[in-house]
């Protein structure tokens, strides 16, 4: 996924200012595609220059007023093209897994505490995702757009479930290792 496509998606969901986009990234898209305030503003300028979005006319012109953006037909077409294009799965790169592999050669000092820290972080994220699911996806909410958004959230729930189970297993393995740091 690329930042321009994440922004086009967010703007199609709701025309927004850069600040509103940043806030929405923090609350939804940012769970699986993060971007800084500066990256979002820089990308908005590029998308506008490419004719994919436009600044909405202000109701009352005022100096310093925040700009809001909407997607133009060319932006919708680009997002549809990108959505339909084939893409290979992304190879996982996780420093924690590499550190565990290295620990087999140099010892496990410090890793058990870090595994616990990771486990707590994944447990918190899983609880947050489950709360979002409870709040935003009641059983009667089954419009196609809702079902697809829920599917994305389910991916997050399933990934966090995997990590909490795997980290619990890893800590059990650590408990059985001889003290050979």
PDB file of C-alpha atoms in Angstrom:
ATOM      1  CA  UNK A   1       0.000   0.000   0.000  1.00  0.00           C
ATOM      2  CA  UNK A   2       1.185   3.499  -0.578  1.00  0.00           C
ATOM      3  CA  UNK A   3       0.422   6.701   1.230  1.00  0.00           C
ATOM      4  CA  UNK A   4      -1.255   8.343  -1.786  1.00  0.00           C
ATOM      5  CA  UNK A   5      -3.734   5.469  -1.990  1.00  0.00           C
ATOM      6  CA  UNK A   6      -4.390   5.591   1.754  1.00  0.00           C
ATOM      7  CA  UNK A   7      -5.153   9.316   1.459  1.00  0.00           C
ATOM      8  CA  UNK A   8      -7.395   8.809  -1.575  1.00  0.00           C
ATOM      9  CA  UNK A   9      -9.287   6.133   0.343  1.00  0.00           C
ATOM     10  CA  UNK A  10      -9.722   8.366   3.384  1.00  0.00           C
ATOM     11  CA  UNK A  11     -10.858  11.324   1.263  1.00  0.00           C
ATOM     12  CA  UNK A  12     -13.380   9.194  -0.613  1.00  0.00           C
ATOM     13  CA  UNK A  13     -14.793   8.116   2.728  1.00  0.00           C
ATOM     14  CA  UNK A  14     -15.055  11.758   3.794  1.00  0.00           C
ATOM     15  CA  UNK A  15     -13.624  14.984   2.320  1.00  0.00           C
ATOM     16  CA  UNK A  16     -11.261  16.373   4.959  1.00  0.00           C
ATOM     17  CA  UNK A  17      -8.562  18.855   5.819  1.00  0.00           C
ATOM     18  CA  UNK A  18      -4.982  17.737   6.373  1.00  0.00           C
ATOM     19  CA  UNK A  19      -5.455  17.975  10.132  1.00  0.00           C
ATOM     20  CA  UNK A  20      -8.647  15.920   9.980  1.00  0.00           C
ATOM     21  CA  UNK A  21      -6.833  13.317   7.862  1.00  0.00           C
ATOM     22  CA  UNK A  22      -4.032  13.128  10.418  1.00  0.00           C
ATOM     23  CA  UNK A  23      -6.562  12.558  13.189  1.00  0.00           C
ATOM     24  CA  UNK A  24      -8.385   9.922  11.154  1.00  0.00           C
ATOM     25  CA  UNK A  25      -5.095   8.161  10.384  1.00  0.00           C
ATOM     26  CA  UNK A  26      -4.419   8.036  14.133  1.00  0.00           C
ATOM     27  CA  UNK A  27      -7.831   6.437  14.750  1.00  0.00           C
ATOM     28  CA  UNK A  28      -8.263   4.022  11.846  1.00  0.00           C
ATOM     29  CA  UNK A  29      -5.991   3.744   8.814  1.00  0.00           C
ATOM     30  CA  UNK A  30      -2.971   4.327  11.036  1.00  0.00           C
ATOM     31  CA  UNK A  31      -3.460   0.909  12.593  1.00  0.00           C
ATOM     32  CA  UNK A  32      -2.166  -0.636   9.374  1.00  0.00           C
ATOM     33  CA  UNK A  33      -0.621   2.285   7.458  1.00  0.00           C
ATOM     34  CA  UNK A  34       0.941   5.085   9.451  1.00  0.00           C
ATOM     35  CA  UNK A  35       1.962   8.537   8.278  1.00  0.00           C
ATOM     36  CA  UNK A  36       3.146  11.701   9.959  1.00  0.00           C
ATOM     37  CA  UNK A  37       1.370  15.047   9.730  1.00  0.00           C
ATOM     38  CA  UNK A  38       4.164  16.311   7.426  1.00  0.00           C
ATOM     39  CA  UNK A  39       3.950  13.262   5.136  1.00  0.00           C
ATOM     40  CA  UNK A  40       0.197  13.697   4.761  1.00  0.00           C
ATOM     41  CA  UNK A  41       0.477  17.410   3.905  1.00  0.00           C
ATOM     42  CA  UNK A  42       3.309  16.769   1.439  1.00  0.00           C
ATOM     43  CA  UNK A  43       1.281  14.019  -0.246  1.00  0.00           C
ATOM     44  CA  UNK A  44      -1.854  16.204  -0.409  1.00  0.00           C
ATOM     45  CA  UNK A  45       0.160  18.763  -2.395  1.00  0.00           C
ATOM     46  CA  UNK A  46       1.389  16.077  -4.802  1.00  0.00           C
ATOM     47  CA  UNK A  47      -2.069  14.581  -5.264  1.00  0.00           C
ATOM     48  CA  UNK A  48      -3.501  18.020  -5.979  1.00  0.00           C
ATOM     49  CA  UNK A  49      -0.707  18.820  -8.458  1.00  0.00           C
ATOM     50  CA  UNK A  50      -1.413  15.501 -10.236  1.00  0.00           C
ATOM     51  CA  UNK A  51      -5.103  16.385 -10.563  1.00  0.00           C
ATOM     52  CA  UNK A  52      -6.271  13.514  -8.341  1.00  0.00           C
ATOM     53  CA  UNK A  53      -7.774  15.714  -5.609  1.00  0.00           C
ATOM     54  CA  UNK A  54      -8.839  19.325  -5.305  1.00  0.00           C
ATOM     55  CA  UNK A  55      -9.229  21.865  -2.568  1.00  0.00           C
ATOM     56  CA  UNK A  56     -12.863  22.425  -1.744  1.00  0.00           C
ATOM     57  CA  UNK A  57     -13.985  26.032  -2.148  1.00  0.00           C
ATOM     58  CA  UNK A  58     -14.266  27.802   1.182  1.00  0.00           C
ATOM     59  CA  UNK A  59     -17.751  28.917   2.223  1.00  0.00           C
ATOM     60  CA  UNK A  60     -16.323  32.211   3.435  1.00  0.00           C
ATOM     61  CA  UNK A  61     -12.802  33.090   2.324  1.00  0.00           C
ATOM     62  CA  UNK A  62     -10.643  33.778   5.354  1.00  0.00           C
ATOM     63  CA  UNK A  63      -6.940  34.100   5.839  1.00  0.00           C
ATOM     64  CA  UNK A  64      -5.395  31.060   7.510  1.00  0.00           C
ATOM     65  CA  UNK A  65      -8.515  28.943   6.993  1.00  0.00           C
ATOM     66  CA  UNK A  66      -7.769  25.233   6.748  1.00  0.00           C
ATOM     67  CA  UNK A  67      -8.186  23.666   3.320  1.00  0.00           C
ATOM     68  CA  UNK A  68     -10.422  20.676   2.838  1.00  0.00           C
ATOM     69  CA  UNK A  69      -9.878  18.252  -0.008  1.00  0.00           C
ATOM     70  CA  UNK A  70     -12.010  15.930  -2.094  1.00  0.00           C
ATOM     71  CA  UNK A  71     -11.157  13.250  -4.624  1.00  0.00           C
ATOM     72  CA  UNK A  72     -11.617  14.036  -8.310  1.00  0.00           C
ATOM     73  CA  UNK A  73     -12.709  11.434 -10.899  1.00  0.00           C
ATOM     74  CA  UNK A  74      -9.054  10.883 -11.855  1.00  0.00           C
ATOM     75  CA  UNK A  75      -8.270  10.107  -8.209  1.00  0.00           C
ATOM     76  CA  UNK A  76     -11.140   7.622  -7.977  1.00  0.00           C
ATOM     77  CA  UNK A  77      -9.930   5.988 -11.209  1.00  0.00           C
ATOM     78  CA  UNK A  78      -6.377   5.742  -9.855  1.00  0.00           C
ATOM     79  CA  UNK A  79      -7.613   4.164  -6.636  1.00  0.00           C
ATOM     80  CA  UNK A  80      -9.763   1.686  -8.607  1.00  0.00           C
ATOM     81  CA  UNK A  81      -6.782   0.831 -10.841  1.00  0.00           C
ATOM     82  CA  UNK A  82      -4.541   0.280  -7.817  1.00  0.00           C
ATOM     83  CA  UNK A  83      -7.176  -1.766  -5.961  1.00  0.00           C
ATOM     84  CA  UNK A  84      -7.637  -4.092  -8.963  1.00  0.00           C
ATOM     85  CA  UNK A  85      -3.896  -4.589  -9.603  1.00  0.00           C
ATOM     86  CA  UNK A  86      -2.258  -7.818  -8.462  1.00  0.00           C
ATOM     87  CA  UNK A  87       0.246  -7.519  -5.651  1.00  0.00           C
ATOM     88  CA  UNK A  88       2.552 -10.123  -4.163  1.00  0.00           C
ATOM     89  CA  UNK A  89       2.372 -10.787  -0.420  1.00  0.00           C
ATOM     90  CA  UNK A  90       4.833  -8.756   1.591  1.00  0.00           C
ATOM     91  CA  UNK A  91       7.680 -10.673   3.186  1.00  0.00           C
ATOM     92  CA  UNK A  92       7.662 -10.416   6.954  1.00  0.00           C
ATOM     93  CA  UNK A  93      10.586  -8.532   8.481  1.00  0.00           C
ATOM     94  CA  UNK A  94      10.483  -8.513  12.256  1.00  0.00           C
ATOM     95  CA  UNK A  95      13.508  -7.542  14.344  1.00  0.00           C
ATOM     96  CA  UNK A  96      12.224  -9.544  17.327  1.00  0.00           C
ATOM     97  CA  UNK A  97      12.340 -12.777  15.330  1.00  0.00           C
ATOM     98  CA  UNK A  98      15.829 -11.967  14.089  1.00  0.00           C
ATOM     99  CA  UNK A  99      16.934 -11.204  17.659  1.00  0.00           C
ATOM    100  CA  UNK A 100      15.631 -14.601  18.790  1.00  0.00           C
ATOM    101  CA  UNK A 101      17.597 -16.286  16.014  1.00  0.00           C
ATOM    102  CA  UNK A 102      20.719 -14.370  17.053  1.00  0.00           C
ATOM    103  CA  UNK A 103      20.114 -15.300  20.695  1.00  0.00           C
ATOM    104  CA  UNK A 104      20.691 -18.930  19.735  1.00  0.00           C
ATOM    105  CA  UNK A 105      24.281 -17.885  19.032  1.00  0.00           C
ATOM    106  CA  UNK A 106      25.019 -15.229  21.657  1.00  0.00           C
ATOM    107  CA  UNK A 107      22.616 -15.864  24.544  1.00  0.00           C
ATOM    108  CA  UNK A 108      19.197 -14.657  25.592  1.00  0.00           C
ATOM    109  CA  UNK A 109      20.098 -11.841  27.999  1.00  0.00           C
ATOM    110  CA  UNK A 110      17.316  -9.242  28.042  1.00  0.00           C
ATOM    111  CA  UNK A 111      15.046 -11.040  25.606  1.00  0.00           C
ATOM    112  CA  UNK A 112      12.618 -12.553  28.084  1.00  0.00           C
ATOM    113  CA  UNK A 113      11.723  -9.125  29.490  1.00  0.00           C
ATOM    114  CA  UNK A 114      11.315  -7.787  25.967  1.00  0.00           C
ATOM    115  CA  UNK A 115       9.054 -10.712  25.042  1.00  0.00           C
ATOM    116  CA  UNK A 116       6.875  -9.824  28.045  1.00  0.00           C
ATOM    117  CA  UNK A 117       6.786  -6.192  26.951  1.00  0.00           C
ATOM    118  CA  UNK A 118       5.764  -7.231  23.430  1.00  0.00           C
ATOM    119  CA  UNK A 119       3.092  -9.543  24.821  1.00  0.00           C
ATOM    120  CA  UNK A 120       1.561  -6.746  26.897  1.00  0.00           C
ATOM    121  CA  UNK A 121       1.637  -4.390  23.913  1.00  0.00           C
ATOM    122  CA  UNK A 122      -0.139  -6.933  21.692  1.00  0.00           C
ATOM    123  CA  UNK A 123      -2.678  -7.672  24.417  1.00  0.00           C
ATOM    124  CA  UNK A 124      -3.500  -3.950  24.697  1.00  0.00           C
ATOM    125  CA  UNK A 125      -3.830  -3.633  20.908  1.00  0.00           C
ATOM    126  CA  UNK A 126      -6.055  -6.718  20.760  1.00  0.00           C
ATOM    127  CA  UNK A 127      -8.302  -5.290  23.482  1.00  0.00           C
ATOM    128  CA  UNK A 128      -8.516  -1.985  21.582  1.00  0.00           C
ATOM    129  CA  UNK A 129      -9.436  -3.748  18.336  1.00  0.00           C
ATOM    130  CA  UNK A 130     -12.081  -5.820  20.088  1.00  0.00           C
ATOM    131  CA  UNK A 131     -13.566  -2.663  21.605  1.00  0.00           C
ATOM    132  CA  UNK A 132     -13.684  -1.031  18.145  1.00  0.00           C
ATOM    133  CA  UNK A 133     -15.377  -4.157  16.808  1.00  0.00           C
ATOM    134  CA  UNK A 134     -17.943  -4.140  19.623  1.00  0.00           C
ATOM    135  CA  UNK A 135     -18.635  -0.426  19.189  1.00  0.00           C
ATOM    136  CA  UNK A 136     -18.529  -0.039  15.406  1.00  0.00           C
ATOM    137  CA  UNK A 137     -19.667  -3.395  14.018  1.00  0.00           C
ATOM    138  CA  UNK A 138     -22.853  -4.647  15.673  1.00  0.00           C
ATOM    139  CA  UNK A 139     -24.399  -7.759  14.074  1.00  0.00           C
ATOM    140  CA  UNK A 140     -27.008  -5.749  12.148  1.00  0.00           C
ATOM    141  CA  UNK A 141     -24.369  -3.628  10.389  1.00  0.00           C
ATOM    142  CA  UNK A 142     -23.821  -5.618   7.234  1.00  0.00           C
ATOM    143  CA  UNK A 143     -23.755  -3.191   4.294  1.00  0.00           C
ATOM    144  CA  UNK A 144     -20.983  -4.112   1.818  1.00  0.00           C
ATOM    145  CA  UNK A 145     -18.801  -1.143   2.883  1.00  0.00           C
ATOM    146  CA  UNK A 146     -19.208  -2.086   6.549  1.00  0.00           C
ATOM    147  CA  UNK A 147     -18.404  -5.726   5.849  1.00  0.00           C
ATOM    148  CA  UNK A 148     -15.173  -4.788   4.048  1.00  0.00           C
ATOM    149  CA  UNK A 149     -14.123  -2.389   6.820  1.00  0.00           C
ATOM    150  CA  UNK A 150     -14.906  -5.090   9.376  1.00  0.00           C
ATOM    151  CA  UNK A 151     -12.791  -7.521   7.375  1.00  0.00           C
ATOM    152  CA  UNK A 152      -9.805  -5.176   7.711  1.00  0.00           C
ATOM    153  CA  UNK A 153     -10.409  -4.921  11.456  1.00  0.00           C
ATOM    154  CA  UNK A 154     -10.674  -8.728  11.669  1.00  0.00           C
ATOM    155  CA  UNK A 155      -7.215  -8.949  10.083  1.00  0.00           C
ATOM    156  CA  UNK A 156      -5.898  -6.791  12.925  1.00  0.00           C
ATOM    157  CA  UNK A 157      -7.716  -8.884  15.525  1.00  0.00           C
ATOM    158  CA  UNK A 158      -6.414 -12.115  14.031  1.00  0.00           C
ATOM    159  CA  UNK A 159      -2.835 -10.810  13.825  1.00  0.00           C
ATOM    160  CA  UNK A 160      -2.891  -9.598  17.426  1.00  0.00           C
ATOM    161  CA  UNK A 161      -4.402 -12.924  18.494  1.00  0.00           C
ATOM    162  CA  UNK A 162      -1.572 -14.720  16.697  1.00  0.00           C
ATOM    163  CA  UNK A 163       1.098 -12.555  18.363  1.00  0.00           C
ATOM    164  CA  UNK A 164      -0.369 -12.949  21.856  1.00  0.00           C
ATOM    165  CA  UNK A 165      -0.542 -16.735  21.412  1.00  0.00           C
ATOM    166  CA  UNK A 166       2.933 -16.973  19.905  1.00  0.00           C
ATOM    167  CA  UNK A 167       4.515 -14.732  22.553  1.00  0.00           C
ATOM    168  CA  UNK A 168       2.814 -16.747  25.306  1.00  0.00           C
ATOM    169  CA  UNK A 169       4.307 -19.885  23.747  1.00  0.00           C
ATOM    170  CA  UNK A 170       7.737 -18.221  23.400  1.00  0.00           C
ATOM    171  CA  UNK A 171       7.709 -17.232  27.082  1.00  0.00           C
ATOM    172  CA  UNK A 172       6.815 -20.811  28.023  1.00  0.00           C
ATOM    173  CA  UNK A 173       9.835 -21.972  25.982  1.00  0.00           C
ATOM    174  CA  UNK A 174      12.039 -19.429  27.753  1.00  0.00           C
ATOM    175  CA  UNK A 175      10.880 -20.806  31.113  1.00  0.00           C
ATOM    176  CA  UNK A 176      12.225 -24.228  30.084  1.00  0.00           C
ATOM    177  CA  UNK A 177      15.618 -22.980  28.802  1.00  0.00           C
ATOM    178  CA  UNK A 178      18.643 -23.554  31.001  1.00  0.00           C
ATOM    179  CA  UNK A 179      20.200 -20.350  32.362  1.00  0.00           C
ATOM    180  CA  UNK A 180      23.007 -20.130  29.806  1.00  0.00           C
ATOM    181  CA  UNK A 181      23.128 -16.426  28.968  1.00  0.00           C
TER     182      UNK A 181
END
